[in-house]
PDB file of C-alpha atoms in Angstrom:
ATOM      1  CA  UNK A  15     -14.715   9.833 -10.492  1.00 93.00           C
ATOM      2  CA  UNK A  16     -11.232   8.993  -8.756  1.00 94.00           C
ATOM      3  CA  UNK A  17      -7.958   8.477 -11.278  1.00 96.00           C
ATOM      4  CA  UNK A  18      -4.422   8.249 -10.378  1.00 97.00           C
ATOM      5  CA  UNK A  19      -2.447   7.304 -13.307  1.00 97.00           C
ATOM      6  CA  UNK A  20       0.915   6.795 -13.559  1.00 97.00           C
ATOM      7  CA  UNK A  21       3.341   7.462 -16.227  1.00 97.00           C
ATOM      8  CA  UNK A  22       6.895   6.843 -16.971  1.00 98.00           C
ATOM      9  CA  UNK A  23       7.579   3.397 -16.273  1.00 97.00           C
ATOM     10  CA  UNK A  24      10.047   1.498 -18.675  1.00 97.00           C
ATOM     11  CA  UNK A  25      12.891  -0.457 -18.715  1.00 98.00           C
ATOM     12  CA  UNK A  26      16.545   1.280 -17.839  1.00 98.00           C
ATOM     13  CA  UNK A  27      19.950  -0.279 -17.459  1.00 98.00           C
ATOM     14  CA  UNK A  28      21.305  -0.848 -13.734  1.00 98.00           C
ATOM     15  CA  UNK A  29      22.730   2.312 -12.499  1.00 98.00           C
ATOM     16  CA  UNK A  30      20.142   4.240 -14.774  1.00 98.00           C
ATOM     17  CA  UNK A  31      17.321   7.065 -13.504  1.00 98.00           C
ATOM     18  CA  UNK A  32      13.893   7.073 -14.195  1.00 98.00           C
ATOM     19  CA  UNK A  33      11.300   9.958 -13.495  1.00 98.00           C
ATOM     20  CA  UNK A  34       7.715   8.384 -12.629  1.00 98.00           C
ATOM     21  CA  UNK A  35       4.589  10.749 -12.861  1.00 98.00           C
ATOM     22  CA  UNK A  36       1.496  10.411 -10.953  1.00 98.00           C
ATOM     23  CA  UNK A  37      -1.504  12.665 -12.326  1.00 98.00           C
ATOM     24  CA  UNK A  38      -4.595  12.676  -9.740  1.00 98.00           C
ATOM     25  CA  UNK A  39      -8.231  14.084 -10.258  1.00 96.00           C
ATOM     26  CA  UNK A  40     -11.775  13.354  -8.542  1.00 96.00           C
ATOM     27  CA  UNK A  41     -10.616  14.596  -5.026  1.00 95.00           C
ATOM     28  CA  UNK A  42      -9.055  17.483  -3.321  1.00 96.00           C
ATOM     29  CA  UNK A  43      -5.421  16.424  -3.867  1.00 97.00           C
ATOM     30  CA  UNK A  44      -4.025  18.628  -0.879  1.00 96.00           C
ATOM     31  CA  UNK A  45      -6.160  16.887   1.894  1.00 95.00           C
ATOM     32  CA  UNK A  46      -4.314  13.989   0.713  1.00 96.00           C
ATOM     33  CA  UNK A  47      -0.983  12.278   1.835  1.00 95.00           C
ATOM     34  CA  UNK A  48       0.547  10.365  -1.519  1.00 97.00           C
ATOM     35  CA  UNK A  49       2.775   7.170  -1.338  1.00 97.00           C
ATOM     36  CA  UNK A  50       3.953   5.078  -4.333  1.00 98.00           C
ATOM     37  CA  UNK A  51       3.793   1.565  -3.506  1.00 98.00           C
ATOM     38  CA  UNK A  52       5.924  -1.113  -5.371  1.00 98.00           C
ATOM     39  CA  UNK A  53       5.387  -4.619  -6.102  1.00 98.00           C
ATOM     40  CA  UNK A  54       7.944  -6.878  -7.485  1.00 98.00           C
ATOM     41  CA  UNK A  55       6.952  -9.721  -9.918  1.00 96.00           C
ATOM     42  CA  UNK A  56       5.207 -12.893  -7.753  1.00 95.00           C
ATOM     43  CA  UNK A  57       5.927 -10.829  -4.633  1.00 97.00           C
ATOM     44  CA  UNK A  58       3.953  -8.668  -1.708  1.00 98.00           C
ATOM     45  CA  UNK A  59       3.608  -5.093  -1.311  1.00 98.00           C
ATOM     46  CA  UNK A  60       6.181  -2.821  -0.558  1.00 98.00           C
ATOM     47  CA  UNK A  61       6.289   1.014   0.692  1.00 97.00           C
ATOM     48  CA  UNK A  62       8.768   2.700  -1.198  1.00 98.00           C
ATOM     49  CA  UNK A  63       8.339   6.596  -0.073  1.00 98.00           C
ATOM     50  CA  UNK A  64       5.576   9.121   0.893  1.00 97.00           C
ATOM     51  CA  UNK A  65       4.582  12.919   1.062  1.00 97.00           C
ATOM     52  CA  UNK A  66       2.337  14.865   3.328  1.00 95.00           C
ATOM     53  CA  UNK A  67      -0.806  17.170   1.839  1.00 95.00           C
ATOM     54  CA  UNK A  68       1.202  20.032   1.732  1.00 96.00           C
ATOM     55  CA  UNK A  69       4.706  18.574   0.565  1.00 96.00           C
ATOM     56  CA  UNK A  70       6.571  19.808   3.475  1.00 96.00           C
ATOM     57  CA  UNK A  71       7.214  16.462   4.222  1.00 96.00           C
ATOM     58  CA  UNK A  72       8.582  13.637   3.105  1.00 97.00           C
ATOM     59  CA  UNK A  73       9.272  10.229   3.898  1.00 96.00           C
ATOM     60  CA  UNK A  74      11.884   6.802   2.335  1.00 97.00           C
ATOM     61  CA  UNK A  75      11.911   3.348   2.877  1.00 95.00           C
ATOM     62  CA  UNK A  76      15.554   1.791   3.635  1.00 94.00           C
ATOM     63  CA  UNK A  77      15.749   0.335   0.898  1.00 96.00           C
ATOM     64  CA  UNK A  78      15.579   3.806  -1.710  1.00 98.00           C
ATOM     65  CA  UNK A  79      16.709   6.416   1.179  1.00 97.00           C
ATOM     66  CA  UNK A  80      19.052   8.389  -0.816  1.00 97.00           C
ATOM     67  CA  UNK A  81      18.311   6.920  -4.122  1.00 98.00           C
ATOM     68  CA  UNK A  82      14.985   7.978  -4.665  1.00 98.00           C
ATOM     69  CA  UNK A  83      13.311  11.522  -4.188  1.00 98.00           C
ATOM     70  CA  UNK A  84       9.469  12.290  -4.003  1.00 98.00           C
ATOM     71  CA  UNK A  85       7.991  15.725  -5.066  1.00 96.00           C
ATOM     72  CA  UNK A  86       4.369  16.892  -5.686  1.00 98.00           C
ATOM     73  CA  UNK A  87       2.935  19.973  -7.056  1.00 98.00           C
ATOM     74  CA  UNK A  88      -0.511  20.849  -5.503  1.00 98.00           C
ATOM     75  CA  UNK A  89      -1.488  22.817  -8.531  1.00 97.00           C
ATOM     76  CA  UNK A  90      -0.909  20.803 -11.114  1.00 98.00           C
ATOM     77  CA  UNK A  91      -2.386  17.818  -8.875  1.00 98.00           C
ATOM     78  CA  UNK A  92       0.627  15.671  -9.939  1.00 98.00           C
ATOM     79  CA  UNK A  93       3.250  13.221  -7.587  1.00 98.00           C
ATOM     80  CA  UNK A  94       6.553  12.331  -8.974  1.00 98.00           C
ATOM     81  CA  UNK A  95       9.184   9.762  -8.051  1.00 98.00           C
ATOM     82  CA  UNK A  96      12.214  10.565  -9.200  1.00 98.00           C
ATOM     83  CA  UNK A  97      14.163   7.245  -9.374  1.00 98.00           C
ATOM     84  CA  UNK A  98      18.628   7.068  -9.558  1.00 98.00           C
ATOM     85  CA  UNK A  99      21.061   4.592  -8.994  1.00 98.00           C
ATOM     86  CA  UNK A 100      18.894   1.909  -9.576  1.00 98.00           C
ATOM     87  CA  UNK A 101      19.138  -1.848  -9.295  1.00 98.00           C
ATOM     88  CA  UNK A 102      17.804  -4.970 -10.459  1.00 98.00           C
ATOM     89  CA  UNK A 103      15.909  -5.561  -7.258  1.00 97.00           C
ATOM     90  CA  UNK A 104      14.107  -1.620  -7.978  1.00 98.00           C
ATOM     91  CA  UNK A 105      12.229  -3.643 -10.747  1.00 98.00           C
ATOM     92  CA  UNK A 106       8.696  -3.960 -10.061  1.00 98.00           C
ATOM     93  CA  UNK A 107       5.163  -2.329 -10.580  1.00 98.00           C
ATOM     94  CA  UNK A 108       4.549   1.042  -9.060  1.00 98.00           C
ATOM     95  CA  UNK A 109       1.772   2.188  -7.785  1.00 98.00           C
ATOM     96  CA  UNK A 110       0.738   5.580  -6.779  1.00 98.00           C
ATOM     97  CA  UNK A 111      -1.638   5.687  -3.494  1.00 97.00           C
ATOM     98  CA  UNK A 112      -3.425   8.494  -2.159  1.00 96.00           C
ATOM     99  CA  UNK A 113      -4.828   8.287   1.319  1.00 91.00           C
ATOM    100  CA  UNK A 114      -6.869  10.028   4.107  1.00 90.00           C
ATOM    101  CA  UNK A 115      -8.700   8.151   6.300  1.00 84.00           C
ATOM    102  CA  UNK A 116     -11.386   6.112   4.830  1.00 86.00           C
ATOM    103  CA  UNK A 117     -10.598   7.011   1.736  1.00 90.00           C
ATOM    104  CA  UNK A 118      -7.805   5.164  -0.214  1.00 92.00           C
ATOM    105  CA  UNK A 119      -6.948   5.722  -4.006  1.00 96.00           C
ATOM    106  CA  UNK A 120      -4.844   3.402  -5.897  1.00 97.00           C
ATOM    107  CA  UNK A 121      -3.502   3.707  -9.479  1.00 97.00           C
ATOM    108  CA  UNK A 122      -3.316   0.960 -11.788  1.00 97.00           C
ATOM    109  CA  UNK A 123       0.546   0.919 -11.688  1.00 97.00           C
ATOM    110  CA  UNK A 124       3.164   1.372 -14.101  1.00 98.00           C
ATOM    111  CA  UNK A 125       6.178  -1.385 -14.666  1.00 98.00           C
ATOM    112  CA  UNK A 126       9.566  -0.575 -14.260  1.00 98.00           C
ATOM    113  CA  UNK A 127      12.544  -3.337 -15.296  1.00 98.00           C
ATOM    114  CA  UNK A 128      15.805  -2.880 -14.497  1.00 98.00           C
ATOM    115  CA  UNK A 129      18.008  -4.888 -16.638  1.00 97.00           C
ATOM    116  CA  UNK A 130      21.164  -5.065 -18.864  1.00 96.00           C
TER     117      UNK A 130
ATOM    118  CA  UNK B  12      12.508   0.290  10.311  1.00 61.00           C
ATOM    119  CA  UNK B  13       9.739  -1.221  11.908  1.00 85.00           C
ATOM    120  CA  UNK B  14       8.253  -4.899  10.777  1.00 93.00           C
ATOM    121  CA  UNK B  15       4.892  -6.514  10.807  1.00 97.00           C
ATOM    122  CA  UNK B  16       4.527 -10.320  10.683  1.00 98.00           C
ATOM    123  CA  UNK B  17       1.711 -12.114   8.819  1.00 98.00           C
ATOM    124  CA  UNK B  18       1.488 -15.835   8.502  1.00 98.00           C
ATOM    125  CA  UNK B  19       2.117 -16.473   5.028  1.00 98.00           C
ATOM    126  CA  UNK B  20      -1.053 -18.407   4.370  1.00 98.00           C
ATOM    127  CA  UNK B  21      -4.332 -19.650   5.747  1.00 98.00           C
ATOM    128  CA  UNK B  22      -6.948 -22.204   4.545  1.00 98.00           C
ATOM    129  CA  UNK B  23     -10.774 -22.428   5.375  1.00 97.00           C
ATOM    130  CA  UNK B  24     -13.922 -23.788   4.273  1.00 97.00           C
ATOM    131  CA  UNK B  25     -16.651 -21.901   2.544  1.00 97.00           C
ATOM    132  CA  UNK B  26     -18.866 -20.540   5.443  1.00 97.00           C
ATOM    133  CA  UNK B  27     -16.083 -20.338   7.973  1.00 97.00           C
ATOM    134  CA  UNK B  28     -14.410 -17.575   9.925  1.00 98.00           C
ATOM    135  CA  UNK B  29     -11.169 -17.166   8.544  1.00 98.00           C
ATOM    136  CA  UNK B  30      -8.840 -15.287  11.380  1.00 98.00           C
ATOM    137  CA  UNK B  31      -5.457 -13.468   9.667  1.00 98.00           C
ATOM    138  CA  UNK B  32      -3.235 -11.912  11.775  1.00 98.00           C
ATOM    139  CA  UNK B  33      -0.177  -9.723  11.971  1.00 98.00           C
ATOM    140  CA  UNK B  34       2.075  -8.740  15.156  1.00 97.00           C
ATOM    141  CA  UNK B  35       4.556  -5.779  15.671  1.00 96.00           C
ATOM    142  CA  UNK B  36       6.184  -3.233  18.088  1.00 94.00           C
ATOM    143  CA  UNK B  37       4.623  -0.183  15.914  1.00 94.00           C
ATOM    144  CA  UNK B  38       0.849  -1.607  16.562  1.00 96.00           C
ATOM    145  CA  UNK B  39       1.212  -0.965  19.789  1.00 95.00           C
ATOM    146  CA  UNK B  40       1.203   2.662  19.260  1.00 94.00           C
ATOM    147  CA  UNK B  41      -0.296   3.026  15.547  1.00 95.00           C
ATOM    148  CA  UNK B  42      -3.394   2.220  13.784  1.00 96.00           C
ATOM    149  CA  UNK B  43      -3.352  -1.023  11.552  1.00 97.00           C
ATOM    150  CA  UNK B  44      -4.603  -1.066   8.067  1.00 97.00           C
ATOM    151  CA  UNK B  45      -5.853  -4.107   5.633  1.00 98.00           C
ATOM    152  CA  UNK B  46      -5.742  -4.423   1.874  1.00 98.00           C
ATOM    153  CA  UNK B  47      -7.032  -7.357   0.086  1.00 98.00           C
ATOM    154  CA  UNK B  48      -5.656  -8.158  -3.211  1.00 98.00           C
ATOM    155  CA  UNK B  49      -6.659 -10.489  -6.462  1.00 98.00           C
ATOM    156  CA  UNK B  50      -4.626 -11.742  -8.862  1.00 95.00           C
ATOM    157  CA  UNK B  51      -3.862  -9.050 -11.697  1.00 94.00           C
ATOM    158  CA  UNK B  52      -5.906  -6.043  -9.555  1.00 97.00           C
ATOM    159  CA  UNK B  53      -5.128  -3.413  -7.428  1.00 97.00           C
ATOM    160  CA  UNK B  54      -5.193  -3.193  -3.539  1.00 97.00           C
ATOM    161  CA  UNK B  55      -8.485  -2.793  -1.999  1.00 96.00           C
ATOM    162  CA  UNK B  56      -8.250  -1.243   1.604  1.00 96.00           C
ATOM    163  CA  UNK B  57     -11.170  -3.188   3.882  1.00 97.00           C
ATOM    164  CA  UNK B  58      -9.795  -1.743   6.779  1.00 97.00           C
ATOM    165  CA  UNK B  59      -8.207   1.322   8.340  1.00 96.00           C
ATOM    166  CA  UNK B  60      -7.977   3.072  12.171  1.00 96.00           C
ATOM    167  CA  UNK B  61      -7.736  -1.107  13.257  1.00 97.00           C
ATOM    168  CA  UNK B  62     -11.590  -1.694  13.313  1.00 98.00           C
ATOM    169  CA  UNK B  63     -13.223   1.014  10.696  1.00 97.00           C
ATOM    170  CA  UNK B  64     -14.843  -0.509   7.625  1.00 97.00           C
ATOM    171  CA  UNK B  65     -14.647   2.165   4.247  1.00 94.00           C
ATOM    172  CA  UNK B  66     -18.060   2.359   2.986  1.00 93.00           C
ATOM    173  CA  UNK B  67     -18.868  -0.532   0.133  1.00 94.00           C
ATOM    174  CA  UNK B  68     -17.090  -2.878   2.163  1.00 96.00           C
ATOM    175  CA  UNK B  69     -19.188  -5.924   3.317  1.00 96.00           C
ATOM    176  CA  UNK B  70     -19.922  -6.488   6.756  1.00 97.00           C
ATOM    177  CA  UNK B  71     -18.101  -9.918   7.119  1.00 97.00           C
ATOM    178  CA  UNK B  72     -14.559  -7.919   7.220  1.00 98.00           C
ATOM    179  CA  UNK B  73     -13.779  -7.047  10.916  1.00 98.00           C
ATOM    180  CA  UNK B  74     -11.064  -5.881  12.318  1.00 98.00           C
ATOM    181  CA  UNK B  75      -9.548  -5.885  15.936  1.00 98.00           C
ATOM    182  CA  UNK B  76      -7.014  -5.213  18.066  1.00 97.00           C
ATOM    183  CA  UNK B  77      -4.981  -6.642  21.210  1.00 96.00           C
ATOM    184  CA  UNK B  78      -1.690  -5.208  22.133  1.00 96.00           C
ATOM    185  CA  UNK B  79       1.086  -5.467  18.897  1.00 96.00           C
ATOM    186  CA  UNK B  80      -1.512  -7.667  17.368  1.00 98.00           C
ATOM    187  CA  UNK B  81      -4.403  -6.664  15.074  1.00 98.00           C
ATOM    188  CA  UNK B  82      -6.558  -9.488  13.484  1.00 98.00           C
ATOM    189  CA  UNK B  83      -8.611  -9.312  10.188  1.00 98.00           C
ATOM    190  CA  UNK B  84     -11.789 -11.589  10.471  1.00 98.00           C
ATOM    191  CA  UNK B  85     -14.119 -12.533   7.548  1.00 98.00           C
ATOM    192  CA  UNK B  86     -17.083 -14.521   8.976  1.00 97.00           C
ATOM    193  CA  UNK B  87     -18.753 -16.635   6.399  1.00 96.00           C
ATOM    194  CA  UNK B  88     -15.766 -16.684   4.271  1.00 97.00           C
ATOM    195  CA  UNK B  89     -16.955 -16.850   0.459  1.00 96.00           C
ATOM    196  CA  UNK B  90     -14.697 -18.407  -2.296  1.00 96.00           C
ATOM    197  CA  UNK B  91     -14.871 -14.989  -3.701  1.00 96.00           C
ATOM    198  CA  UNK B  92     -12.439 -14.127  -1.320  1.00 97.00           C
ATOM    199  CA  UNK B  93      -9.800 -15.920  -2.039  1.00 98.00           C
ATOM    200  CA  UNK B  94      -6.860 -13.407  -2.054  1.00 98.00           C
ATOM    201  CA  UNK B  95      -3.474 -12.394  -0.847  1.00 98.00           C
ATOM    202  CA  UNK B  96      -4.241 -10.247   2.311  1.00 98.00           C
ATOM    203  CA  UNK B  97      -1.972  -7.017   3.624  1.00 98.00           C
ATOM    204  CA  UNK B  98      -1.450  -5.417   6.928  1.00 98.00           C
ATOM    205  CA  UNK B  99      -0.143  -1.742   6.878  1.00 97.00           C
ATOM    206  CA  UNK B 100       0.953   0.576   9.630  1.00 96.00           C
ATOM    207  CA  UNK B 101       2.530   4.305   9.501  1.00 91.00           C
ATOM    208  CA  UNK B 102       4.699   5.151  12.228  1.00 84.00           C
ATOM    209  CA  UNK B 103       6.111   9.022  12.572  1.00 82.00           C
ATOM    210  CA  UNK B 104       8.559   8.794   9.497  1.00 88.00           C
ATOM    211  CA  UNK B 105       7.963   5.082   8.610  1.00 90.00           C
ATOM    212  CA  UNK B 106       5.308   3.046   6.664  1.00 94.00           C
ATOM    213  CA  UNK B 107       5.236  -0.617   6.201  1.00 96.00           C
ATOM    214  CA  UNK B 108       3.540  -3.726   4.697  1.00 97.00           C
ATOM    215  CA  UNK B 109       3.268  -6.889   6.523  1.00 98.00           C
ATOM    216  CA  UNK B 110       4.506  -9.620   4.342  1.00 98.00           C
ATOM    217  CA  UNK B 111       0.842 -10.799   2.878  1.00 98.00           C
ATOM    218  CA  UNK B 112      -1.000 -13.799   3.712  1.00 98.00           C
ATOM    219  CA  UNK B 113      -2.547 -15.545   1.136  1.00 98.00           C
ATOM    220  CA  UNK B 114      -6.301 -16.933   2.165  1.00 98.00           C
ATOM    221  CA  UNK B 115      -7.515 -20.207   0.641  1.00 98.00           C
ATOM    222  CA  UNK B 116     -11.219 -21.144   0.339  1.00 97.00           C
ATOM    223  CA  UNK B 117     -12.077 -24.298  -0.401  1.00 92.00           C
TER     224      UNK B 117
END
């Protein structure tokens, strides 16, 4: 069976970092490019930052490009976000994707509020 | 940055083809996806390479493609499908979400 589930979520002061954690099993992890995917509250779906199979490359939005930073470790089958600098409009629910083709894994999300 | 437009909502009756579309410059040269999502759950993808349909998805979600326009169709339209609807392209060092379109049955 497919699970992504993501960790770390919370709520943090603006300016604040956050590290979240995305642990995968059911599928070959490597084959797989990983996004997250946030989703503010009442509000559509928005592509935050991805990674290719191998981690030699990755990719930002505009609106985290030099705030955020994505990593994965193939052997540990695990894709972090690591969040800084972050704003009120960051809050929302992330969701880690994996995705190859056909085949398209979702997490159930994790919230994170940013808020004094 | 590349954008993709989707009308923000679109109403038929039960039994009718609903038609939801979504325009930009990157379709032209990239493949279109489409995610359907309910209230409280996670994206589903019913579409990906513009016109392929992931196994377990029902036949009434189609998918086409014209130029920097790519159309999701659901013939027979059941009130089961009432969702908010998402086109997704990847282009080189870019992804992005069209703006959702939220599909009324009724």
């Amino acid at each position: 069976e497919v699970q992504l589930l993501e960790s770390g979520g919370g709520l943090v002061q603006p300016g604040g970092s956050l590290r979240l954690s995305c642990a995968a099993s059911g599928f070959t992890f490597s084959d797989f490019a990983m996004s997250w995917v946030r989703q503010a509250p009442g509000k559509g779906l928005e592509w935050v930052s991805a990674i290719s199979g191998s981690g030699r490359s990755t990719y930002y939005g505009d609106s985290v490009r030099g705030r955020f930073t994505i990593y994965r470790d193939n052997s540990k089958n695990t894709v972090d976000l690591q969040m800084n600098s972050l704003r009120p409009g960051d809050t929302a629910v992330y969701y880690c994707a994996g995705r190859r083709d056909g085949n398209d894994y979702w997490g159930q999300g994790t919230l994170v509020t940013v808020s004094s | 940055s590349y954008e993709l437009t989707q009308p923000s909502s679109v109403s038929v009756s039960p039994g009718q083809t609903a038609r939801i579309t979504c325009s930009g410059d990157v379709l032209a040269k990239k493949y279109a996806r489409w995610f359907q999502q309910k209230p409280g759950q996670v994206p589903i993808l019913l579409i990906y390479k513009d016109t392929e349909r992931p196994s377990g998805i029902p036949e009434r979600f189609s998918g086409s493609s014209s130029g920097t326009t790519v159309t999701l169709t659901i013939s027979g339209a059941q009130v089961d499908d009432e969702a908010d609807y998402y086109c997704y392209s990847a282009a080189d060092t870019y992804r992005v979400f069209g703006g959702g379109t939220k599909l009324t049955v009724l």
